[in-house]
PDB file of C-alpha atoms in Angstrom:
ATOM      1  CA  UNK A  23      10.992  17.735-142.205  1.00 55.00           C
ATOM      2  CA  UNK A  24      10.012  20.815-140.228  1.00 62.00           C
ATOM      3  CA  UNK A  25       7.268  23.043-141.625  1.00 77.00           C
ATOM      4  CA  UNK A  26       8.742  26.105-139.886  1.00 81.00           C
ATOM      5  CA  UNK A  27      11.338  28.572-141.112  1.00 86.00           C
ATOM      6  CA  UNK A  28      14.223  28.866-138.686  1.00 87.00           C
ATOM      7  CA  UNK A  29      18.020  29.133-138.593  1.00 90.00           C
ATOM      8  CA  UNK A  30      20.087  25.968-138.019  1.00 89.00           C
ATOM      9  CA  UNK A  31      22.820  27.342-135.766  1.00 92.00           C
ATOM     10  CA  UNK A  32      23.758  23.835-134.665  1.00 88.00           C
ATOM     11  CA  UNK A  33      25.366  23.166-138.052  1.00 91.00           C
ATOM     12  CA  UNK A  34      28.446  25.019-136.795  1.00 91.00           C
ATOM     13  CA  UNK A  35      28.547  22.979-133.573  1.00 91.00           C
ATOM     14  CA  UNK A  36      28.235  19.467-134.957  1.00 94.00           C
ATOM     15  CA  UNK A  37      31.873  18.402-134.503  1.00 92.00           C
ATOM     16  CA  UNK A  38      34.930  19.397-132.481  1.00 91.00           C
ATOM     17  CA  UNK A  39      36.708  20.369-135.692  1.00 93.00           C
ATOM     18  CA  UNK A  40      33.958  22.718-136.838  1.00 92.00           C
ATOM     19  CA  UNK A  41      33.625  24.236-133.372  1.00 91.00           C
ATOM     20  CA  UNK A  42      37.361  24.936-133.335  1.00 90.00           C
ATOM     21  CA  UNK A  43      37.185  26.436-136.825  1.00 92.00           C
ATOM     22  CA  UNK A  44      34.579  29.044-135.869  1.00 92.00           C
ATOM     23  CA  UNK A  45      35.738  29.758-132.307  1.00 90.00           C
ATOM     24  CA  UNK A  46      35.761  33.515-131.808  1.00 91.00           C
ATOM     25  CA  UNK A  47      38.148  33.843-128.857  1.00 92.00           C
ATOM     26  CA  UNK A  48      41.252  31.869-127.941  1.00 92.00           C
ATOM     27  CA  UNK A  49      43.379  31.756-124.815  1.00 95.00           C
ATOM     28  CA  UNK A  50      47.126  31.440-125.334  1.00 95.00           C
ATOM     29  CA  UNK A  51      50.080  31.631-122.981  1.00 97.00           C
ATOM     30  CA  UNK A  52      50.831  35.065-124.451  1.00 96.00           C
ATOM     31  CA  UNK A  53      47.655  36.310-122.754  1.00 97.00           C
ATOM     32  CA  UNK A  54      48.902  35.355-119.284  1.00 98.00           C
ATOM     33  CA  UNK A  55      50.526  37.545-116.641  1.00 98.00           C
ATOM     34  CA  UNK A  56      51.605  35.601-113.555  1.00 98.00           C
ATOM     35  CA  UNK A  57      51.689  37.321-110.111  1.00 97.00           C
ATOM     36  CA  UNK A  58      54.414  36.235-107.669  1.00 97.00           C
ATOM     37  CA  UNK A  59      55.199  37.185-104.064  1.00 95.00           C
ATOM     38  CA  UNK A  60      58.846  37.721-103.113  1.00 95.00           C
ATOM     39  CA  UNK A  61      59.964  37.673 -99.470  1.00 95.00           C
ATOM     40  CA  UNK A  62      63.258  38.132 -97.692  1.00 94.00           C
ATOM     41  CA  UNK A  63      65.249  35.165 -96.392  1.00 94.00           C
ATOM     42  CA  UNK A  64      66.508  31.855 -97.751  1.00 95.00           C
ATOM     43  CA  UNK A  65      64.878  28.562 -98.558  1.00 96.00           C
ATOM     44  CA  UNK A  66      61.345  29.925 -98.207  1.00 96.00           C
ATOM     45  CA  UNK A  67      58.466  28.504-100.205  1.00 96.00           C
ATOM     46  CA  UNK A  68      55.432  28.904 -97.988  1.00 95.00           C
ATOM     47  CA  UNK A  69      51.924  28.281 -99.271  1.00 94.00           C
ATOM     48  CA  UNK A  70      49.439  31.084 -98.636  1.00 93.00           C
ATOM     49  CA  UNK A  71      46.625  29.596 -96.560  1.00 90.00           C
ATOM     50  CA  UNK A  72      43.747  31.211 -98.437  1.00 91.00           C
ATOM     51  CA  UNK A  73      45.296  30.722-101.895  1.00 92.00           C
ATOM     52  CA  UNK A  74      46.152  27.030-102.407  1.00 93.00           C
ATOM     53  CA  UNK A  75      49.002  26.648-104.878  1.00 94.00           C
ATOM     54  CA  UNK A  76      50.261  30.223-104.411  1.00 95.00           C
ATOM     55  CA  UNK A  77      53.420  30.780-102.375  1.00 95.00           C
ATOM     56  CA  UNK A  78      55.765  33.257-100.779  1.00 95.00           C
ATOM     57  CA  UNK A  79      59.192  32.808-102.375  1.00 96.00           C
ATOM     58  CA  UNK A  80      62.612  33.852-101.164  1.00 96.00           C
ATOM     59  CA  UNK A  81      64.990  34.699-103.990  1.00 97.00           C
ATOM     60  CA  UNK A  82      66.524  31.218-104.211  1.00 97.00           C
ATOM     61  CA  UNK A  83      63.169  29.439-104.485  1.00 97.00           C
ATOM     62  CA  UNK A  84      61.850  32.203-106.738  1.00 97.00           C
ATOM     63  CA  UNK A  85      64.615  31.307-109.194  1.00 97.00           C
ATOM     64  CA  UNK A  86      63.276  27.751-109.372  1.00 97.00           C
ATOM     65  CA  UNK A  87      59.734  29.077-109.836  1.00 97.00           C
ATOM     66  CA  UNK A  88      60.825  31.361-112.683  1.00 98.00           C
ATOM     67  CA  UNK A  89      62.454  28.421-114.475  1.00 98.00           C
ATOM     68  CA  UNK A  90      59.111  26.624-114.366  1.00 97.00           C
ATOM     69  CA  UNK A  91      57.365  29.750-115.672  1.00 98.00           C
ATOM     70  CA  UNK A  92      59.787  29.930-118.605  1.00 98.00           C
ATOM     71  CA  UNK A  93      59.429  26.210-119.325  1.00 97.00           C
ATOM     72  CA  UNK A  94      55.637  26.625-119.459  1.00 97.00           C
ATOM     73  CA  UNK A  95      55.942  29.441-121.998  1.00 97.00           C
ATOM     74  CA  UNK A  96      54.457  32.154-119.782  1.00 98.00           C
ATOM     75  CA  UNK A  97      55.973  35.403-121.070  1.00 97.00           C
ATOM     76  CA  UNK A  98      55.525  37.806-118.159  1.00 98.00           C
ATOM     77  CA  UNK A  99      55.384  38.054-114.385  1.00 98.00           C
ATOM     78  CA  UNK A 100      54.362  40.792-111.973  1.00 97.00           C
ATOM     79  CA  UNK A 101      56.240  41.099-108.702  1.00 97.00           C
ATOM     80  CA  UNK A 102      54.782  41.888-105.287  1.00 94.00           C
ATOM     81  CA  UNK A 103      57.203  42.411-102.408  1.00 93.00           C
ATOM     82  CA  UNK A 104      56.611  41.455 -98.786  1.00 90.00           C
ATOM     83  CA  UNK A 105      59.305  43.209 -96.716  1.00 85.00           C
ATOM     84  CA  UNK A 106      60.431  42.356 -93.189  1.00 84.00           C
ATOM     85  CA  UNK A 107      60.688  46.029 -92.205  1.00 84.00           C
ATOM     86  CA  UNK A 108      57.865  48.582 -92.408  1.00 81.00           C
ATOM     87  CA  UNK A 109      57.943  52.288 -91.575  1.00 80.00           C
ATOM     88  CA  UNK A 110      55.802  55.374 -92.030  1.00 75.00           C
ATOM     89  CA  UNK A 111      57.813  56.454 -95.078  1.00 75.00           C
ATOM     90  CA  UNK A 112      57.459  53.039 -96.789  1.00 84.00           C
ATOM     91  CA  UNK A 113      61.220  53.194 -97.280  1.00 84.00           C
ATOM     92  CA  UNK A 114      61.588  49.566 -98.361  1.00 86.00           C
ATOM     93  CA  UNK A 115      59.321  50.279-101.335  1.00 87.00           C
ATOM     94  CA  UNK A 116      62.077  52.293-103.015  1.00 85.00           C
ATOM     95  CA  UNK A 117      65.210  50.968-101.274  1.00 87.00           C
ATOM     96  CA  UNK A 118      67.998  49.885-103.624  1.00 91.00           C
ATOM     97  CA  UNK A 119      68.211  46.555-101.788  1.00 93.00           C
ATOM     98  CA  UNK A 120      64.473  46.190-101.282  1.00 93.00           C
ATOM     99  CA  UNK A 121      63.029  42.758-101.887  1.00 95.00           C
ATOM    100  CA  UNK A 122      61.371  43.714-105.182  1.00 96.00           C
ATOM    101  CA  UNK A 123      64.523  45.408-106.461  1.00 96.00           C
ATOM    102  CA  UNK A 124      66.570  42.305-105.624  1.00 96.00           C
ATOM    103  CA  UNK A 125      64.018  40.040-107.276  1.00 97.00           C
ATOM    104  CA  UNK A 126      64.019  42.143-110.450  1.00 98.00           C
ATOM    105  CA  UNK A 127      67.794  41.950-110.752  1.00 98.00           C
ATOM    106  CA  UNK A 128      67.832  38.185-110.194  1.00 97.00           C
ATOM    107  CA  UNK A 129      65.101  37.473-112.734  1.00 98.00           C
ATOM    108  CA  UNK A 130      66.526  39.743-115.427  1.00 97.00           C
ATOM    109  CA  UNK A 131      69.982  38.212-114.963  1.00 97.00           C
ATOM    110  CA  UNK A 132      68.806  34.592-115.003  1.00 97.00           C
ATOM    111  CA  UNK A 133      65.794  34.867-117.337  1.00 97.00           C
ATOM    112  CA  UNK A 134      66.262  37.936-119.549  1.00 96.00           C
ATOM    113  CA  UNK A 135      63.474  36.802-121.871  1.00 96.00           C
ATOM    114  CA  UNK A 136      60.831  37.255-119.166  1.00 97.00           C
ATOM    115  CA  UNK A 137      58.937  40.536-119.145  1.00 98.00           C
ATOM    116  CA  UNK A 138      59.176  41.734-115.538  1.00 98.00           C
ATOM    117  CA  UNK A 139      56.397  44.016-114.347  1.00 98.00           C
ATOM    118  CA  UNK A 140      56.295  45.438-110.834  1.00 97.00           C
ATOM    119  CA  UNK A 141      53.378  46.423-108.668  1.00 93.00           C
ATOM    120  CA  UNK A 142      54.011  49.980-107.481  1.00 94.00           C
ATOM    121  CA  UNK A 143      52.285  50.749-104.186  1.00 88.00           C
ATOM    122  CA  UNK A 144      53.098  51.639-100.585  1.00 84.00           C
ATOM    123  CA  UNK A 145      50.533  49.540 -98.689  1.00 81.00           C
ATOM    124  CA  UNK A 146      52.695  46.540 -97.812  1.00 80.00           C
ATOM    125  CA  UNK A 147      55.613  48.774 -96.808  1.00 83.00           C
ATOM    126  CA  UNK A 148      54.011  50.880 -94.064  1.00 77.00           C
ATOM    127  CA  UNK A 149      52.418  49.824 -90.737  1.00 67.00           C
ATOM    128  CA  UNK A 150      49.102  51.473 -91.594  1.00 62.00           C
ATOM    129  CA  UNK A 151      48.619  49.220 -94.621  1.00 67.00           C
ATOM    130  CA  UNK A 152      47.374  52.103 -96.753  1.00 68.00           C
ATOM    131  CA  UNK A 153      48.452  52.956-100.284  1.00 72.00           C
ATOM    132  CA  UNK A 154      49.722  56.446 -99.532  1.00 73.00           C
ATOM    133  CA  UNK A 155      51.240  58.561 -96.785  1.00 75.00           C
ATOM    134  CA  UNK A 156      49.077  58.565 -93.680  1.00 73.00           C
ATOM    135  CA  UNK A 157      48.528  61.593 -91.452  1.00 72.00           C
ATOM    136  CA  UNK A 158      46.240  60.777 -88.561  1.00 74.00           C
ATOM    137  CA  UNK A 159      43.517  58.872 -90.345  1.00 74.00           C
ATOM    138  CA  UNK A 160      43.869  60.735 -93.635  1.00 80.00           C
ATOM    139  CA  UNK A 161      45.601  59.284 -96.684  1.00 79.00           C
ATOM    140  CA  UNK A 162      47.403  62.216 -98.285  1.00 85.00           C
ATOM    141  CA  UNK A 163      47.177  62.276-102.055  1.00 87.00           C
ATOM    142  CA  UNK A 164      49.728  64.815-103.258  1.00 87.00           C
ATOM    143  CA  UNK A 165      52.339  64.034-100.622  1.00 87.00           C
ATOM    144  CA  UNK A 166      52.195  60.376-101.672  1.00 88.00           C
ATOM    145  CA  UNK A 167      52.985  61.008-105.329  1.00 91.00           C
ATOM    146  CA  UNK A 168      56.679  61.659-104.774  1.00 91.00           C
ATOM    147  CA  UNK A 169      57.192  58.339-102.990  1.00 92.00           C
ATOM    148  CA  UNK A 170      55.099  56.422-105.526  1.00 93.00           C
ATOM    149  CA  UNK A 171      57.137  57.878-108.389  1.00 94.00           C
ATOM    150  CA  UNK A 172      60.363  57.227-106.459  1.00 95.00           C
ATOM    151  CA  UNK A 173      59.318  53.594-106.036  1.00 95.00           C
ATOM    152  CA  UNK A 174      58.605  53.204-109.750  1.00 96.00           C
ATOM    153  CA  UNK A 175      61.971  54.745-110.615  1.00 97.00           C
ATOM    154  CA  UNK A 176      63.797  52.361-108.273  1.00 97.00           C
ATOM    155  CA  UNK A 177      62.125  49.395-109.967  1.00 98.00           C
ATOM    156  CA  UNK A 178      63.116  50.603-113.416  1.00 98.00           C
ATOM    157  CA  UNK A 179      66.686  51.258-112.283  1.00 98.00           C
ATOM    158  CA  UNK A 180      66.802  47.659-111.044  1.00 97.00           C
ATOM    159  CA  UNK A 181      65.719  46.439-114.488  1.00 97.00           C
ATOM    160  CA  UNK A 182      61.911  46.299-114.546  1.00 98.00           C
ATOM    161  CA  UNK A 183      60.438  46.302-118.029  1.00 98.00           C
ATOM    162  CA  UNK A 184      57.059  47.799-117.029  1.00 98.00           C
ATOM    163  CA  UNK A 185      55.778  49.469-113.857  1.00 98.00           C
ATOM    164  CA  UNK A 186      52.202  49.017-112.651  1.00 96.00           C
ATOM    165  CA  UNK A 187      50.969  51.571-110.088  1.00 93.00           C
ATOM    166  CA  UNK A 188      48.065  50.184-108.048  1.00 88.00           C
ATOM    167  CA  UNK A 189      47.657  52.874-105.377  1.00 86.00           C
ATOM    168  CA  UNK A 190      44.762  54.848-106.951  1.00 82.00           C
ATOM    169  CA  UNK A 191      46.136  58.241-105.895  1.00 87.00           C
ATOM    170  CA  UNK A 192      45.052  61.002-108.275  1.00 89.00           C
ATOM    171  CA  UNK A 193      47.899  62.088-110.567  1.00 93.00           C
ATOM    172  CA  UNK A 194      50.161  59.106-109.997  1.00 94.00           C
ATOM    173  CA  UNK A 195      50.512  58.286-113.691  1.00 96.00           C
ATOM    174  CA  UNK A 196      51.613  61.848-114.462  1.00 96.00           C
ATOM    175  CA  UNK A 197      54.045  61.801-111.521  1.00 95.00           C
ATOM    176  CA  UNK A 198      55.599  58.496-112.590  1.00 96.00           C
ATOM    177  CA  UNK A 199      55.780  59.456-116.264  1.00 97.00           C
ATOM    178  CA  UNK A 200      57.473  62.755-115.392  1.00 97.00           C
ATOM    179  CA  UNK A 201      59.988  61.070-113.081  1.00 97.00           C
ATOM    180  CA  UNK A 202      60.864  58.290-115.532  1.00 98.00           C
ATOM    181  CA  UNK A 203      61.219  60.714-118.426  1.00 97.00           C
ATOM    182  CA  UNK A 204      63.333  63.073-116.340  1.00 97.00           C
ATOM    183  CA  UNK A 205      65.764  60.212-115.652  1.00 97.00           C
ATOM    184  CA  UNK A 206      65.937  59.106-119.277  1.00 97.00           C
ATOM    185  CA  UNK A 207      63.480  56.177-119.086  1.00 97.00           C
ATOM    186  CA  UNK A 208      61.161  57.455-121.779  1.00 97.00           C
ATOM    187  CA  UNK A 209      60.719  53.969-123.272  1.00 97.00           C
ATOM    188  CA  UNK A 210      59.421  52.288-120.102  1.00 97.00           C
ATOM    189  CA  UNK A 211      55.645  51.624-120.284  1.00 97.00           C
ATOM    190  CA  UNK A 212      53.207  52.205-117.425  1.00 98.00           C
ATOM    191  CA  UNK A 213      50.537  49.579-116.806  1.00 97.00           C
ATOM    192  CA  UNK A 214      47.979  51.505-114.814  1.00 96.00           C
ATOM    193  CA  UNK A 215      45.565  49.916-112.379  1.00 95.00           C
ATOM    194  CA  UNK A 216      43.246  52.442-113.960  1.00 95.00           C
ATOM    195  CA  UNK A 217      39.951  51.073-112.670  1.00 96.00           C
ATOM    196  CA  UNK A 218      40.420  49.524-109.237  1.00 93.00           C
ATOM    197  CA  UNK A 219      37.357  48.954-107.123  1.00 94.00           C
ATOM    198  CA  UNK A 220      37.114  48.808-103.333  1.00 92.00           C
ATOM    199  CA  UNK A 221      36.281  45.137-103.517  1.00 91.00           C
ATOM    200  CA  UNK A 222      35.567  42.307-101.097  1.00 88.00           C
ATOM    201  CA  UNK A 223      37.400  40.005-103.517  1.00 89.00           C
ATOM    202  CA  UNK A 224      40.813  41.175-102.251  1.00 85.00           C
ATOM    203  CA  UNK A 225      40.762  39.355 -98.903  1.00 77.00           C
ATOM    204  CA  UNK A 226      43.235  36.550 -99.714  1.00 78.00           C
ATOM    205  CA  UNK A 227      45.661  38.982-101.341  1.00 65.00           C
ATOM    206  CA  UNK A 228      45.817  41.093 -98.197  1.00 63.00           C
ATOM    207  CA  UNK A 229      46.855  37.986 -96.301  1.00 69.00           C
ATOM    208  CA  UNK A 230      49.451  37.194 -98.977  1.00 62.00           C
ATOM    209  CA  UNK A 231      50.918  40.723 -99.083  1.00 54.00           C
ATOM    210  CA  UNK A 232      50.527  41.427 -95.345  1.00 59.00           C
ATOM    211  CA  UNK A 233      48.788  44.631 -96.398  1.00 60.00           C
ATOM    212  CA  UNK A 234      45.441  44.781 -94.622  1.00 60.00           C
ATOM    213  CA  UNK A 235      44.712  48.340 -93.420  1.00 59.00           C
ATOM    214  CA  UNK A 236      45.316  48.846 -89.702  1.00 57.00           C
ATOM    215  CA  UNK A 237      42.370  51.250 -89.563  1.00 55.00           C
ATOM    216  CA  UNK A 238      39.423  52.158 -91.728  1.00 52.00           C
ATOM    217  CA  UNK A 239      39.230  50.965 -95.313  1.00 61.00           C
ATOM    218  CA  UNK A 240      40.351  52.056 -98.780  1.00 67.00           C
ATOM    219  CA  UNK A 241      37.070  53.517 -99.967  1.00 70.00           C
ATOM    220  CA  UNK A 242      38.414  57.087-100.132  1.00 73.00           C
ATOM    221  CA  UNK A 243      40.737  56.112-102.978  1.00 77.00           C
ATOM    222  CA  UNK A 244      39.493  52.832-104.451  1.00 84.00           C
ATOM    223  CA  UNK A 245      36.272  52.994-106.457  1.00 89.00           C
ATOM    224  CA  UNK A 246      32.701  52.318-105.373  1.00 93.00           C
ATOM    225  CA  UNK A 247      31.597  48.965-106.906  1.00 94.00           C
ATOM    226  CA  UNK A 248      28.274  50.576-107.869  1.00 96.00           C
ATOM    227  CA  UNK A 249      29.895  53.003-110.332  1.00 96.00           C
ATOM    228  CA  UNK A 250      30.507  52.531-114.034  1.00 96.00           C
ATOM    229  CA  UNK A 251      30.767  56.039-115.499  1.00 96.00           C
ATOM    230  CA  UNK A 252      33.423  56.862-112.917  1.00 96.00           C
ATOM    231  CA  UNK A 253      35.561  54.083-114.412  1.00 96.00           C
ATOM    232  CA  UNK A 254      35.667  55.956-117.700  1.00 97.00           C
ATOM    233  CA  UNK A 255      36.694  59.170-115.959  1.00 95.00           C
ATOM    234  CA  UNK A 256      39.515  57.352-114.179  1.00 95.00           C
ATOM    235  CA  UNK A 257      40.692  55.738-117.409  1.00 96.00           C
ATOM    236  CA  UNK A 258      40.463  59.029-119.328  1.00 96.00           C
ATOM    237  CA  UNK A 259      42.728  60.692-116.776  1.00 97.00           C
ATOM    238  CA  UNK A 260      45.305  57.908-116.941  1.00 96.00           C
ATOM    239  CA  UNK A 261      45.388  57.948-120.724  1.00 97.00           C
ATOM    240  CA  UNK A 262      45.902  61.722-120.713  1.00 97.00           C
ATOM    241  CA  UNK A 263      48.686  61.375-118.134  1.00 97.00           C
ATOM    242  CA  UNK A 264      50.607  58.784-120.161  1.00 97.00           C
ATOM    243  CA  UNK A 265      49.408  55.271-119.290  1.00 97.00           C
ATOM    244  CA  UNK A 266      50.292  52.570-121.830  1.00 97.00           C
ATOM    245  CA  UNK A 267      47.998  49.822-120.477  1.00 97.00           C
ATOM    246  CA  UNK A 268      44.666  50.063-118.636  1.00 98.00           C
ATOM    247  CA  UNK A 269      43.790  47.485-115.994  1.00 96.00           C
ATOM    248  CA  UNK A 270      40.413  46.602-114.505  1.00 97.00           C
ATOM    249  CA  UNK A 271      40.503  45.067-111.016  1.00 96.00           C
ATOM    250  CA  UNK A 272      38.717  42.815-110.118  1.00 96.00           C
ATOM    251  CA  UNK A 273      37.687  41.173-113.378  1.00 96.00           C
ATOM    252  CA  UNK A 274      34.869  38.701-112.850  1.00 96.00           C
ATOM    253  CA  UNK A 275      32.241  41.050-111.390  1.00 96.00           C
ATOM    254  CA  UNK A 276      33.334  43.886-113.719  1.00 97.00           C
ATOM    255  CA  UNK A 277      33.233  42.350-117.192  1.00 98.00           C
ATOM    256  CA  UNK A 278      30.945  45.186-118.261  1.00 97.00           C
ATOM    257  CA  UNK A 279      33.687  47.669-117.355  1.00 97.00           C
ATOM    258  CA  UNK A 280      36.277  45.707-119.332  1.00 97.00           C
ATOM    259  CA  UNK A 281      33.932  45.830-122.326  1.00 98.00           C
ATOM    260  CA  UNK A 282      33.408  49.581-121.982  1.00 97.00           C
ATOM    261  CA  UNK A 283      37.148  50.235-121.844  1.00 98.00           C
ATOM    262  CA  UNK A 284      37.743  47.959-124.816  1.00 97.00           C
ATOM    263  CA  UNK A 285      35.179  49.862-126.865  1.00 97.00           C
ATOM    264  CA  UNK A 286      36.536  53.273-125.834  1.00 97.00           C
ATOM    265  CA  UNK A 287      40.341  52.872-126.011  1.00 97.00           C
ATOM    266  CA  UNK A 288      42.934  51.434-128.358  1.00 96.00           C
ATOM    267  CA  UNK A 289      45.361  50.724-125.508  1.00 97.00           C
ATOM    268  CA  UNK A 290      45.859  47.130-124.292  1.00 97.00           C
ATOM    269  CA  UNK A 291      43.320  46.176-121.609  1.00 98.00           C
ATOM    270  CA  UNK A 292      44.392  44.051-118.636  1.00 98.00           C
ATOM    271  CA  UNK A 293      41.946  42.042-116.525  1.00 98.00           C
ATOM    272  CA  UNK A 294      43.120  41.151-113.006  1.00 97.00           C
ATOM    273  CA  UNK A 295      41.613  37.786-112.020  1.00 97.00           C
ATOM    274  CA  UNK A 296      42.058  38.562-108.326  1.00 95.00           C
ATOM    275  CA  UNK A 297      42.741  36.462-105.249  1.00 92.00           C
ATOM    276  CA  UNK A 298      39.133  36.084-104.141  1.00 93.00           C
ATOM    277  CA  UNK A 299      38.103  34.865-107.591  1.00 95.00           C
ATOM    278  CA  UNK A 300      40.956  32.364-107.497  1.00 96.00           C
ATOM    279  CA  UNK A 301      40.197  31.195-103.953  1.00 95.00           C
ATOM    280  CA  UNK A 302      36.503  30.595-104.667  1.00 96.00           C
ATOM    281  CA  UNK A 303      37.258  28.309-107.597  1.00 96.00           C
ATOM    282  CA  UNK A 304      39.963  26.471-105.672  1.00 96.00           C
ATOM    283  CA  UNK A 305      37.690  25.930-102.670  1.00 95.00           C
ATOM    284  CA  UNK A 306      34.781  24.682-104.770  1.00 97.00           C
ATOM    285  CA  UNK A 307      37.068  22.350-106.735  1.00 97.00           C
ATOM    286  CA  UNK A 308      38.644  20.938-103.570  1.00 95.00           C
ATOM    287  CA  UNK A 309      35.147  20.154-102.297  1.00 96.00           C
ATOM    288  CA  UNK A 310      34.327  18.344-105.532  1.00 97.00           C
ATOM    289  CA  UNK A 311      31.564  20.805-106.436  1.00 97.00           C
ATOM    290  CA  UNK A 312      32.991  21.913-109.796  1.00 97.00           C
ATOM    291  CA  UNK A 313      35.473  20.763-112.400  1.00 97.00           C
ATOM    292  CA  UNK A 314      38.376  23.148-111.800  1.00 97.00           C
ATOM    293  CA  UNK A 315      39.922  23.004-115.259  1.00 97.00           C
ATOM    294  CA  UNK A 316      36.634  23.631-117.076  1.00 97.00           C
ATOM    295  CA  UNK A 317      35.606  26.486-114.792  1.00 97.00           C
ATOM    296  CA  UNK A 318      39.021  28.160-114.974  1.00 98.00           C
ATOM    297  CA  UNK A 319      39.112  28.076-118.752  1.00 97.00           C
ATOM    298  CA  UNK A 320      35.511  29.280-119.074  1.00 97.00           C
ATOM    299  CA  UNK A 321      36.137  32.116-116.616  1.00 97.00           C
ATOM    300  CA  UNK A 322      39.251  33.363-118.377  1.00 98.00           C
ATOM    301  CA  UNK A 323      37.652  33.025-121.796  1.00 97.00           C
ATOM    302  CA  UNK A 324      34.849  35.240-120.493  1.00 97.00           C
ATOM    303  CA  UNK A 325      37.444  37.903-119.683  1.00 97.00           C
ATOM    304  CA  UNK A 326      38.909  37.591-123.172  1.00 97.00           C
ATOM    305  CA  UNK A 327      35.443  37.802-124.729  1.00 97.00           C
ATOM    306  CA  UNK A 328      34.721  40.933-122.701  1.00 97.00           C
ATOM    307  CA  UNK A 329      37.755  42.560-124.323  1.00 97.00           C
ATOM    308  CA  UNK A 330      40.830  41.807-122.191  1.00 97.00           C
ATOM    309  CA  UNK A 331      44.112  41.532-124.076  1.00 97.00           C
ATOM    310  CA  UNK A 332      46.041  40.342-121.019  1.00 97.00           C
ATOM    311  CA  UNK A 333      44.812  38.341-118.036  1.00 98.00           C
ATOM    312  CA  UNK A 334      46.690  38.685-114.775  1.00 97.00           C
ATOM    313  CA  UNK A 335      45.902  35.453-112.961  1.00 98.00           C
ATOM    314  CA  UNK A 336      47.169  33.102-110.257  1.00 97.00           C
ATOM    315  CA  UNK A 337      45.941  30.312-112.547  1.00 97.00           C
ATOM    316  CA  UNK A 338      48.603  31.159-115.149  1.00 98.00           C
ATOM    317  CA  UNK A 339      50.683  28.012-114.648  1.00 97.00           C
ATOM    318  CA  UNK A 340      47.578  25.808-114.573  1.00 97.00           C
ATOM    319  CA  UNK A 341      46.267  27.372-117.776  1.00 97.00           C
ATOM    320  CA  UNK A 342      49.645  26.963-119.501  1.00 97.00           C
ATOM    321  CA  UNK A 343      49.540  23.252-118.634  1.00 97.00           C
ATOM    322  CA  UNK A 344      45.962  22.930-119.870  1.00 96.00           C
ATOM    323  CA  UNK A 345      46.985  24.514-123.152  1.00 95.00           C
ATOM    324  CA  UNK A 346      49.921  22.133-123.491  1.00 92.00           C
ATOM    325  CA  UNK A 347      47.442  19.287-123.067  1.00 89.00           C
ATOM    326  CA  UNK A 348      45.477  20.675-125.985  1.00 78.00           C
ATOM    327  CA  UNK A 349      42.446  21.935-124.076  1.00 57.00           C
TER     328      UNK A 349
END
């Protein structure tokens, strides 16, 4: 018998049943948002080199993928389009027969229960690979807003349930909200990439979306990784302009930002578990250095604990299977 006074915290850890009883955070399939890449053509299911298990899908193979998503109980997907044609006006971003617009219509026809969210940006649709209109080596803010809003409107007209602007142009939420409301889409929510850092974790995504900048970088519109207070200013602006969700991207190195947004706002908070985070875990697991399942679940639980309501992750199907297994 100990002669010291101390707390016996281990009492609540002594069995799996007790640990489950007092567990503070849970991951469920309802927390998951699955990103998918749609491409033009037929019969295409091509694995992305730097993202094992993630693919480019043509519409016919995307249909098969969406059936698997539904069978796994994942409630929502976010679409990224990879067009064959690019031009300075990013015209395929808002074209009626653009790849994203076609994918939306197919999914909503075949799987109406899925919540379809669309990434709204111009970077993969123009040769410069930047998120707005380019003039020389300047990315024009105000001139870009019309095309960004036009893109969002085209997605909603095709059947998107939610639009998610990722461009980081100032005023884009206000521009999209005005355009949607003007066309009678007052009930469509906006999931803002409110806090998006200029991050080295995006490398594999740029390969997947064919969206690497042809010159310079994105530091004039994406945020400096050193800044935290700026994140609150960005989020404040988006809330005032009409955002319905606030996203933090990336997630893993910015859990403190997720926590600050959770404490400050009542809106749902989305954590984007980005491509670089995914690729690092996959690479380490393939080398036998870590247990993939355990690390994935611990990582995503950390995002939940930090305050995320929704986790946008390429691991969504894996996590859904883990949960079906009871882990």
